[in-house]
Amino acid sequence: RLAELGPFATIADLTPDRVEAALSRLPSSYRGRTQNKYRARLRTLCRWLLRKGRLDRDPCAGVLPALERRRKYRSFTDDELRR
């Protein structure tokens, strides 16, 4: 599913600007948590590439996580409970 992030043809294409642009192109229907999962998976891949000597630096290092907005739940009113 990382392939959905964009046209990274080679490892050299993994730059901070391209990573941020790719994450910003995720569908707007994806919530912050989903966006952060994509970011985390890409970051894991980049760290592995660093350990293997395929990257000189982590292109995900400066990419900030998306805000995770929590849903607000309300309590039932007395009338709703009686129904």
PDB file of C-alpha atoms in Angstrom:
ATOM      1  CA  ARG A   1       0.000   0.000   0.000  1.00  0.00           C
ATOM      2  CA  LEU A   2       2.993   2.298   0.237  1.00  0.00           C
ATOM      3  CA  ALA A   3       2.911   2.422  -3.540  1.00  0.00           C
ATOM      4  CA  GLU A   4      -0.223   4.558  -3.219  1.00  0.00           C
ATOM      5  CA  LEU A   5       1.922   7.380  -1.863  1.00  0.00           C
ATOM      6  CA  GLY A   6       3.351   8.331  -5.188  1.00  0.00           C
ATOM      7  CA  PRO A   7       5.804   7.816  -7.983  1.00  0.00           C
ATOM      8  CA  PHE A   8       8.966   6.853  -6.102  1.00  0.00           C
ATOM      9  CA  ALA A   9      10.782   5.160  -8.978  1.00  0.00           C
ATOM     10  CA  THR A  10      14.118   4.934  -7.189  1.00  0.00           C
ATOM     11  CA  ILE A  11      15.427   5.270  -3.664  1.00  0.00           C
ATOM     12  CA  ALA A  12      16.922   8.628  -4.686  1.00  0.00           C
ATOM     13  CA  ASP A  13      13.349   9.883  -5.144  1.00  0.00           C
ATOM     14  CA  LEU A  14      12.827   9.664  -1.382  1.00  0.00           C
ATOM     15  CA  THR A  15      13.465  13.278  -0.428  1.00  0.00           C
ATOM     16  CA  PRO A  16      11.808  15.147   2.430  1.00  0.00           C
ATOM     17  CA  ASP A  17       9.875  17.354  -0.005  1.00  0.00           C
ATOM     18  CA  ARG A  18       8.598  14.410  -2.021  1.00  0.00           C
ATOM     19  CA  VAL A  19       7.681  12.441   1.089  1.00  0.00           C
ATOM     20  CA  GLU A  20       5.691  15.371   2.457  1.00  0.00           C
ATOM     21  CA  ALA A  21       4.032  15.946  -0.917  1.00  0.00           C
ATOM     22  CA  ALA A  22       3.122  12.268  -1.185  1.00  0.00           C
ATOM     23  CA  LEU A  23       1.567  12.227   2.278  1.00  0.00           C
ATOM     24  CA  SER A  24      -0.396  15.392   1.473  1.00  0.00           C
ATOM     25  CA  ARG A  25      -1.884  13.638  -1.586  1.00  0.00           C
ATOM     26  CA  LEU A  26      -3.550  10.968   0.527  1.00  0.00           C
ATOM     27  CA  PRO A  27      -7.341  11.137   0.175  1.00  0.00           C
ATOM     28  CA  SER A  28      -8.970  13.753   2.367  1.00  0.00           C
ATOM     29  CA  SER A  29     -11.276  11.050   3.693  1.00  0.00           C
ATOM     30  CA  TYR A  30      -8.308   9.532   5.532  1.00  0.00           C
ATOM     31  CA  ARG A  31      -8.269  10.662   9.123  1.00  0.00           C
ATOM     32  CA  GLY A  32      -5.133  11.731  10.966  1.00  0.00           C
ATOM     33  CA  ARG A  33      -4.563   8.285  12.421  1.00  0.00           C
ATOM     34  CA  THR A  34      -4.616   6.658   8.981  1.00  0.00           C
ATOM     35  CA  GLN A  35      -2.277   9.299   7.578  1.00  0.00           C
ATOM     36  CA  ASN A  36       0.091   8.689  10.464  1.00  0.00           C
ATOM     37  CA  LYS A  37       0.066   4.943   9.789  1.00  0.00           C
ATOM     38  CA  TYR A  38       1.224   5.604   6.233  1.00  0.00           C
ATOM     39  CA  ARG A  39       3.889   7.979   7.571  1.00  0.00           C
ATOM     40  CA  ALA A  40       5.052   5.389  10.106  1.00  0.00           C
ATOM     41  CA  ARG A  41       5.330   2.644   7.490  1.00  0.00           C
ATOM     42  CA  LEU A  42       7.284   4.885   5.165  1.00  0.00           C
ATOM     43  CA  ARG A  43       9.529   5.947   8.016  1.00  0.00           C
ATOM     44  CA  THR A  44      10.173   2.308   8.916  1.00  0.00           C
ATOM     45  CA  LEU A  45      11.179   1.627   5.323  1.00  0.00           C
ATOM     46  CA  CYS A  46      13.497   4.660   5.304  1.00  0.00           C
ATOM     47  CA  ARG A  47      15.151   3.621   8.573  1.00  0.00           C
ATOM     48  CA  TRP A  48      15.734   0.139   7.161  1.00  0.00           C
ATOM     49  CA  LEU A  49      17.288   1.679   4.040  1.00  0.00           C
ATOM     50  CA  LEU A  50      19.520   3.788   6.310  1.00  0.00           C
ATOM     51  CA  ARG A  51      20.696   0.704   8.201  1.00  0.00           C
ATOM     52  CA  LYS A  52      21.439  -1.058   4.912  1.00  0.00           C
ATOM     53  CA  GLY A  53      23.453   1.937   3.686  1.00  0.00           C
ATOM     54  CA  ARG A  54      21.079   2.712   0.802  1.00  0.00           C
ATOM     55  CA  LEU A  55      20.190   6.186   2.136  1.00  0.00           C
ATOM     56  CA  ASP A  56      22.482   8.856   3.584  1.00  0.00           C
ATOM     57  CA  ARG A  57      19.769  10.468   5.672  1.00  0.00           C
ATOM     58  CA  ASP A  58      16.197   9.819   6.727  1.00  0.00           C
ATOM     59  CA  PRO A  59      13.845  11.750   4.406  1.00  0.00           C
ATOM     60  CA  CYS A  60      11.011  11.274   6.917  1.00  0.00           C
ATOM     61  CA  ALA A  61      12.886  12.831   9.844  1.00  0.00           C
ATOM     62  CA  GLY A  62      11.398  16.303   9.438  1.00  0.00           C
ATOM     63  CA  VAL A  63       7.903  15.227   8.436  1.00  0.00           C
ATOM     64  CA  LEU A  64       5.484  16.017  11.234  1.00  0.00           C
ATOM     65  CA  PRO A  65       2.618  13.686  12.106  1.00  0.00           C
ATOM     66  CA  ALA A  66      -0.921  14.633  11.116  1.00  0.00           C
ATOM     67  CA  LEU A  67      -3.281  15.883  13.783  1.00  0.00           C
ATOM     68  CA  GLU A  68      -5.513  13.171  15.135  1.00  0.00           C
ATOM     69  CA  ARG A  69      -8.920  14.565  15.875  1.00  0.00           C
ATOM     70  CA  ARG A  70     -11.021  12.483  18.146  1.00  0.00           C
ATOM     71  CA  ARG A  71     -14.705  12.120  17.620  1.00  0.00           C
ATOM     72  CA  LYS A  72     -16.902  13.798  20.161  1.00  0.00           C
ATOM     73  CA  TYR A  73     -19.552  11.561  21.570  1.00  0.00           C
ATOM     74  CA  ARG A  74     -22.566  12.842  23.381  1.00  0.00           C
ATOM     75  CA  SER A  75     -24.643  11.165  26.012  1.00  0.00           C
ATOM     76  CA  PHE A  76     -28.210  10.167  25.364  1.00  0.00           C
ATOM     77  CA  THR A  77     -30.836  12.489  26.779  1.00  0.00           C
ATOM     78  CA  ASP A  78     -33.465  11.155  29.157  1.00  0.00           C
ATOM     79  CA  ASP A  79     -36.053  11.290  26.372  1.00  0.00           C
ATOM     80  CA  GLU A  80     -33.851   9.251  24.056  1.00  0.00           C
ATOM     81  CA  LEU A  81     -33.339   6.640  26.759  1.00  0.00           C
ATOM     82  CA  ARG A  82     -37.084   6.293  27.298  1.00  0.00           C
ATOM     83  CA  ARG A  83     -37.775   5.489  23.630  1.00  0.00           C
TER      84      ARG A  83
END
